[in-house]
Short mmCIF file of C-alpha atoms in Angstrom, two decimals:
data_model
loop_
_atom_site.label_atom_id
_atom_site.label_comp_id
_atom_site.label_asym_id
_atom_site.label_seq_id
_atom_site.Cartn_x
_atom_site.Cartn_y
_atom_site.Cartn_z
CA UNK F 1 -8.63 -65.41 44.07
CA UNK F 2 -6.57 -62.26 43.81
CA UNK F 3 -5.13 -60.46 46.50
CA UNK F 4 -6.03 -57.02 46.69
CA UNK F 5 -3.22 -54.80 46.71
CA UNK F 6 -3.97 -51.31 48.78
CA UNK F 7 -3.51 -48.49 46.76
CA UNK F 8 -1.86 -46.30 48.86
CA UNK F 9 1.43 -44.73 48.74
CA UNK F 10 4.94 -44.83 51.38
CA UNK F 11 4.27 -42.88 54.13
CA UNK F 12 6.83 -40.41 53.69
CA UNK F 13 5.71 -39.21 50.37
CA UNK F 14 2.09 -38.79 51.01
CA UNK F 15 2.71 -36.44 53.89
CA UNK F 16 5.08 -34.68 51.54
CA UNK F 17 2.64 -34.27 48.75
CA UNK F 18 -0.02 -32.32 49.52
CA UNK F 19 2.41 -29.26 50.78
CA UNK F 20 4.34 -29.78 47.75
CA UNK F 21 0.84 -29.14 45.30
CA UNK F 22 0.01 -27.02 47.69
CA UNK F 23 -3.33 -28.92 48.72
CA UNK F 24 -2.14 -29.52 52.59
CA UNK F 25 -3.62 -27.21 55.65
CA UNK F 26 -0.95 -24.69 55.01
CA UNK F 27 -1.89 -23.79 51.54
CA UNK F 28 0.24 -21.30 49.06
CA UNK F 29 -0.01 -17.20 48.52
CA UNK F 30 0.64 -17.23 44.29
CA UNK F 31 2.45 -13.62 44.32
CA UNK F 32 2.19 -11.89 41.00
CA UNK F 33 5.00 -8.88 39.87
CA UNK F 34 2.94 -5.78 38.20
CA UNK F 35 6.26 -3.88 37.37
CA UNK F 36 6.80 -1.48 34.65
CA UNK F 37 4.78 1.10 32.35
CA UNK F 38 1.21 0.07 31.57
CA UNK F 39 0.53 0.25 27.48
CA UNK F 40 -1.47 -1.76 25.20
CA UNK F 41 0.70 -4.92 23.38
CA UNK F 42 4.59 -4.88 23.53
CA UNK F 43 4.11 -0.50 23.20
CA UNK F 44 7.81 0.00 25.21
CA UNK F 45 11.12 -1.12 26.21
CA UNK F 46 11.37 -3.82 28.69
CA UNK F 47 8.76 -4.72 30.90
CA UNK F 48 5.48 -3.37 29.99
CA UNK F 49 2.24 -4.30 31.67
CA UNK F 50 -0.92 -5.08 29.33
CA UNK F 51 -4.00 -7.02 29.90
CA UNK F 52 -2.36 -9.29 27.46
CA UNK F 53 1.27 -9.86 29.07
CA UNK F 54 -0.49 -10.22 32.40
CA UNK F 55 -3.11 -12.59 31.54
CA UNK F 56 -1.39 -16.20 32.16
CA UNK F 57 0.08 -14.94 35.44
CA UNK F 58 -2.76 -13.84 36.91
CA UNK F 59 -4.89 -17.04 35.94
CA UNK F 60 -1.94 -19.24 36.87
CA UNK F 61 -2.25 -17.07 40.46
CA UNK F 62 -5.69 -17.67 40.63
CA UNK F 63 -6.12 -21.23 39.76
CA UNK F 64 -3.00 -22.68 42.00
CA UNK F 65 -3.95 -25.94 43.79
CA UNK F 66 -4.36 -24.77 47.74
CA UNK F 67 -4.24 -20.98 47.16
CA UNK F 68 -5.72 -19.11 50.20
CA UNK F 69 -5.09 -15.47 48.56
CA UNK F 70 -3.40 -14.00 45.52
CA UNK F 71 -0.66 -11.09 46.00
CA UNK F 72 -0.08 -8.40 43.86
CA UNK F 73 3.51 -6.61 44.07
CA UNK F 74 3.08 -2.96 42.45
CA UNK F 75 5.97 -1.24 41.15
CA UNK F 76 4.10 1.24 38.59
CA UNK F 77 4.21 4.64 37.57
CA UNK F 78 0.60 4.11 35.20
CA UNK F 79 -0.13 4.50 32.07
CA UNK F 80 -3.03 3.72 29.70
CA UNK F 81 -5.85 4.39 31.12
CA UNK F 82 -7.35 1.43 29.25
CA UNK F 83 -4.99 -1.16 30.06
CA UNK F 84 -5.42 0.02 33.74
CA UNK F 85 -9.22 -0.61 33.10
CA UNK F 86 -8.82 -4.30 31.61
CA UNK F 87 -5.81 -5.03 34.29
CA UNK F 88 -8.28 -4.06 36.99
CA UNK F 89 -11.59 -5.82 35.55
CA UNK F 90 -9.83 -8.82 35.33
CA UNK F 91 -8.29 -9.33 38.74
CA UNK F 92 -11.85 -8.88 39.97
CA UNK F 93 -13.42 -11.24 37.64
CA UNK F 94 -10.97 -14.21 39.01
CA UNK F 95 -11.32 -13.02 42.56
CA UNK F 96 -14.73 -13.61 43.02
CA UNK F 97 -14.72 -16.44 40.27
CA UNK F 98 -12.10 -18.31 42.66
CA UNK F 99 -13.86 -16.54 46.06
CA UNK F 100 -9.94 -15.64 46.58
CA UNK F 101 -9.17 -12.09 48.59
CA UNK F 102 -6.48 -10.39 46.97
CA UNK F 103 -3.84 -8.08 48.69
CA UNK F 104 -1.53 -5.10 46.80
CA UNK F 105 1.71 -3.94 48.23
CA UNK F 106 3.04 -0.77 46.89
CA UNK F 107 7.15 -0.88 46.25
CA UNK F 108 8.39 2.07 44.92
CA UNK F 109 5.60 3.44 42.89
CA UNK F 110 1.91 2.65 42.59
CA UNK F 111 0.88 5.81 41.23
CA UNK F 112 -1.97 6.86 38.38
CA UNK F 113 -2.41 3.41 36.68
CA UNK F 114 0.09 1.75 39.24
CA UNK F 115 -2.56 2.91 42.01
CA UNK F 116 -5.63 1.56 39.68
CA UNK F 117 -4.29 -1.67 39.67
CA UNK F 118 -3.71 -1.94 43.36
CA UNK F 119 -7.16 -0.80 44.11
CA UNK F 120 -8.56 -4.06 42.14
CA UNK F 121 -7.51 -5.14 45.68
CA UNK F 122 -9.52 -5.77 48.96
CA UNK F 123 -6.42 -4.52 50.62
CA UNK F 124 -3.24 -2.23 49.92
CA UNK F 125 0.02 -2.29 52.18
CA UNK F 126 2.83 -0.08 50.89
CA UNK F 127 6.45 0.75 52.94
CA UNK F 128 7.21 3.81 54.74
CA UNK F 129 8.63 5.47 51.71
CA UNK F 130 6.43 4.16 48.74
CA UNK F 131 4.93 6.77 46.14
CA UNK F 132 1.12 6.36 46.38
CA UNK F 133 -1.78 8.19 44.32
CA UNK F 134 -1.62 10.48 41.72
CA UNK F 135 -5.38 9.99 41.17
CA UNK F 136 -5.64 12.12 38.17
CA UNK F 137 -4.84 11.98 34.22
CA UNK F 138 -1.91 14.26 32.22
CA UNK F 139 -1.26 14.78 28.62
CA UNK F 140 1.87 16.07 26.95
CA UNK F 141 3.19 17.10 23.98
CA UNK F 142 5.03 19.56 21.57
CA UNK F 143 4.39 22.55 19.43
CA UNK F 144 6.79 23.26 16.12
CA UNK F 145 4.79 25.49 14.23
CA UNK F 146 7.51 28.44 15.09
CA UNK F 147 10.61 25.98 14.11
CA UNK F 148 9.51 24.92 10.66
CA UNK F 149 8.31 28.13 9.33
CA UNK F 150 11.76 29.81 10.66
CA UNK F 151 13.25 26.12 8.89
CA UNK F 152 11.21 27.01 5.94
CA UNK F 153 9.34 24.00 5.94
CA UNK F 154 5.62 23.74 4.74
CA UNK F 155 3.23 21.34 6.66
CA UNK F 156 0.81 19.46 4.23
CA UNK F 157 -2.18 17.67 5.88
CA UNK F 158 -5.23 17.21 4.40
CA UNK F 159 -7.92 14.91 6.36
CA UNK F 160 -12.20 14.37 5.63
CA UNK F 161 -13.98 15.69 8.74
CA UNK F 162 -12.64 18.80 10.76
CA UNK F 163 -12.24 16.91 13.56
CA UNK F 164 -9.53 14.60 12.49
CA UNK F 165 -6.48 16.70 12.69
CA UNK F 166 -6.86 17.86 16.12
CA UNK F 167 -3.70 18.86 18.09
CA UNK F 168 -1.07 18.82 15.60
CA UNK F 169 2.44 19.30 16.56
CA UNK F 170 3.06 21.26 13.27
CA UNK F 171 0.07 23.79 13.55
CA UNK F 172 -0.67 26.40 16.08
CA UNK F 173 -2.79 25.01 18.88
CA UNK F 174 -6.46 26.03 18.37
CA UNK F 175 -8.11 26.85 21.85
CA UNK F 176 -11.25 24.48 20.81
CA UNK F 177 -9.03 21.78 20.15
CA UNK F 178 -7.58 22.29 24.06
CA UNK F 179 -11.28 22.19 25.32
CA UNK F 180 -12.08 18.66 23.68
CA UNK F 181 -9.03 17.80 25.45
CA UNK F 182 -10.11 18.60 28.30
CA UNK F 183 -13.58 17.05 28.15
CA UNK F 184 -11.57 13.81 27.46
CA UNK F 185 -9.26 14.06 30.29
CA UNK F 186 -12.40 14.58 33.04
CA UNK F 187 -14.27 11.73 31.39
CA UNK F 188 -11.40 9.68 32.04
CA UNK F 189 -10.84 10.81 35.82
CA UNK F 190 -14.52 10.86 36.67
CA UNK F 191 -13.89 7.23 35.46
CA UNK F 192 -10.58 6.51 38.12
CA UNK F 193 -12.24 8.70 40.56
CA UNK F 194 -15.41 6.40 40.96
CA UNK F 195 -12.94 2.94 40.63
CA UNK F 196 -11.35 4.55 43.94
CA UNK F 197 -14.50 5.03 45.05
CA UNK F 198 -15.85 2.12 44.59
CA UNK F 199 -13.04 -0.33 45.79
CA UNK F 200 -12.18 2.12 49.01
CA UNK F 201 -15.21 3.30 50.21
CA UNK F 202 -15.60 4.15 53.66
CA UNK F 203 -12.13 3.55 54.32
CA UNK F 204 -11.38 6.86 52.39
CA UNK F 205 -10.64 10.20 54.89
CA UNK F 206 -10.40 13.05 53.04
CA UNK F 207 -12.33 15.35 51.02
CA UNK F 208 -12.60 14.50 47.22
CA UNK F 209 -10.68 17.51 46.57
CA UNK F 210 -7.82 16.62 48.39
CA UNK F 211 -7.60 12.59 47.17
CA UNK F 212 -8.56 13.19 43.38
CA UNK F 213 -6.31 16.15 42.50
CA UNK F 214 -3.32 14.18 40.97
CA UNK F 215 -1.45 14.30 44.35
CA UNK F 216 0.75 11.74 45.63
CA UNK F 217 1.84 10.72 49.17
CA UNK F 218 4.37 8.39 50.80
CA UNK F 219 3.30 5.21 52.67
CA UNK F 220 1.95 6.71 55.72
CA UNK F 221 -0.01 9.53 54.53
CA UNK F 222 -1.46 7.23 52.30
CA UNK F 223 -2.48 5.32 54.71
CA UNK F 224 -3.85 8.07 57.09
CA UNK F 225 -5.49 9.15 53.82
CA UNK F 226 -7.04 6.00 53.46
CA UNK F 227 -5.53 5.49 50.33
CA UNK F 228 -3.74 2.18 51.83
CA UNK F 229 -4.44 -0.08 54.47
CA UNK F 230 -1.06 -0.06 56.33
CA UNK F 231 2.66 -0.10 56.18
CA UNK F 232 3.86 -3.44 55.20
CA UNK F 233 5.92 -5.65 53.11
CA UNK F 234 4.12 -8.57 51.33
CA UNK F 235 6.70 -11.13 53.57
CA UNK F 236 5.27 -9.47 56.67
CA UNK F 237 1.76 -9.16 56.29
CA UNK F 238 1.82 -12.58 54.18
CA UNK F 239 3.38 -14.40 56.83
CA UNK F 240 1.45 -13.08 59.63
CA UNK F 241 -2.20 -13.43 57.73
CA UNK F 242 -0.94 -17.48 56.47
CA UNK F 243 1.69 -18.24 59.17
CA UNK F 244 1.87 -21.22 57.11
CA UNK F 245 1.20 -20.69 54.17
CA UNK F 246 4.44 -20.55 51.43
CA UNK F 247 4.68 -17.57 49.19
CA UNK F 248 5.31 -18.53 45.40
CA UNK F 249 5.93 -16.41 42.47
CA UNK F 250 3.77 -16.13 39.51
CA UNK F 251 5.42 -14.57 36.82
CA UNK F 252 5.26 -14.76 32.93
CA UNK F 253 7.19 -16.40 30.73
CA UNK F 254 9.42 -14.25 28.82
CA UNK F 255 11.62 -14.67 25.61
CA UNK F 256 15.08 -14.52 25.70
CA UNK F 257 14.18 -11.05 23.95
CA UNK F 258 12.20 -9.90 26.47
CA UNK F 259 14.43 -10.87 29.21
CA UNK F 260 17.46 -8.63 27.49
CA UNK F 261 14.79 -5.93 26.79
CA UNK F 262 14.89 -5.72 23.28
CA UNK F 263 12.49 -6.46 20.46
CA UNK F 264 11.65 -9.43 19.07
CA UNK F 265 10.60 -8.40 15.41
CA UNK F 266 12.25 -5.56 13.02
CA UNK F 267 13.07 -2.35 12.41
CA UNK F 268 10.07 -1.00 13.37
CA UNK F 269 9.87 -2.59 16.69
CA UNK F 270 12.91 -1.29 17.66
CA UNK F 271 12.05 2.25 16.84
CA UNK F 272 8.68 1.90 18.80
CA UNK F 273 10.62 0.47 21.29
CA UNK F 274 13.37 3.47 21.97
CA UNK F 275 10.39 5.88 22.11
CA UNK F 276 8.62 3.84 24.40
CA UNK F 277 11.87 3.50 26.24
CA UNK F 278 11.77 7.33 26.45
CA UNK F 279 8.09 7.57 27.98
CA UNK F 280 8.37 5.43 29.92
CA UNK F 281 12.09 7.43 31.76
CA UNK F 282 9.93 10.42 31.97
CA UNK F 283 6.77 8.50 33.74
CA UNK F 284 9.41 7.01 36.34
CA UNK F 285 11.63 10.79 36.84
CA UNK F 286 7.50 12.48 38.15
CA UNK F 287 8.67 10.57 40.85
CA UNK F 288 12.62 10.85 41.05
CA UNK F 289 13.64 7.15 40.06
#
């Protein structure tokens, strides 16, 4: 009769192989990087943050063998509003699909969309001199009606429904047009306002006047604000919340386009890209950076 072989493996591997899947009492902390301007698709230069581009990092977070949290690094200075919206609804949905607390540390910037993100938290750290807040929405543009009738220059635009042609660059603002702006702009911060609300509760300590006005605040006013939890970097709090836990990185994976920042298609792409390039240097000098 056959021996019967024990199917077990040398000793010094199988103590090594449960840290290394990270299945052992220490666990992992999957860290995932939310850096750059927030926009729909590949809609910039560089790193842009989408539901799409974030999607495989943040499941790959979620779903690491032995995880005991997920941490999101912030470096934002927002965006679409949208994207913000999907971002957020996401990192919820594999939190409590996963039953896995999440924790946001501010770097520089986590301000309008950056700050909507780390909210999709159940807790926000930021350093001393991080940018929090900005808990509002903007909208900017230009006005050449004056230039091309002193240039001579006739504007032809013809559209079905009056509606359609709102806020033209080339016509004279219309004060009407301004108010549906407006009404658009509210709806969208009554939206942010509540997601504060909602994710920070009681741990907010000011007025509504003072949080949701568009303001922003270093680390610890934020954090006497209630805006953040506390001053920390990921390393710190990380290592003193999972003494033993080891911190890995869970980042997409990007082209050899991506990585040089330039566009992987035509023309066209790189023309979208230099504008986006542009909004997205005026989103990061609101905060001098």
């Amino acid at each position: 009769m056959a021996k019967k072989i024990p199917l077990s493996l040398p000793k010094p591997l199988a103590d090594r192989l449960p840290d290394a899947l990270g299945g052992g009492g220490a666990g992992v902390v999957p860290v995932v990087r939310l850096h750059g301007m927030i926009a729909s698709g590949g809609a910039g230069f560089g790193r842009v943050l989408s539901a799409e581009s974030v999607e495989e990092p943040l499941r790959r977070a979620f779903t690491a063998h032995g995880a005991k949290a997920v941490a999101l690094l912030i470096n934002s200075p927002g965006g679409s509003p949208a994207q913000s919206e999907y971002i957020g609804a996401r990192i919820r949905q594999l939190a409590s699909e996963h039953e896995l607390p999440v924790l946001a540390f501010c770097e520089d910037v986590a301000a309008s969309g950056g700050y909507w993100l780390a909210c999709a938290a159940d807790e926000i750290y930021a350093s001393a001199t991080s940018v929090v807040g900005s808990v509002g929405v903007i909208s900017a543009g230009f006005g050449f009606s004056e230039l091309i009738d002193r240039m001579g220059i006739e504007r032809r635009l013809h559209s079905a429904g009056e509606a359609k042609a709102r806020l033209d660059p080339f016509f004279a603002e219309k004060s009407e047009d301004v108010r549906w702006l407006e009404q658009i702009q509210e709806g969208i911060h009554d939206e942010f306002r509540n997601w504060v609300i909602e994710r920070r509760g009681d741990k907010l300590k000011a007025t509504e006047e003072e949080l949701f006005n568009g303001e922003v605040w270093l680390g610890r006013r934020a954090v006497e604000l209630g805006v953040v939890d506390g001053i920390g970097t990921l390393r710190e709090v990380v290592e003193k919340r999972f003494p033993d836990a080891t911190i890995e990185l869970s980042g997409p994976r990007r082209s050899l386009f991506a990585k040089l920042g330039l566009p992987a298609a035509g023309w066209d792409d790189a023309v979208a890209a230099v504008v986006g390039a542009a909004r997205a240097r005026v989103a990061w000098s609101r905060y001098g950076l």
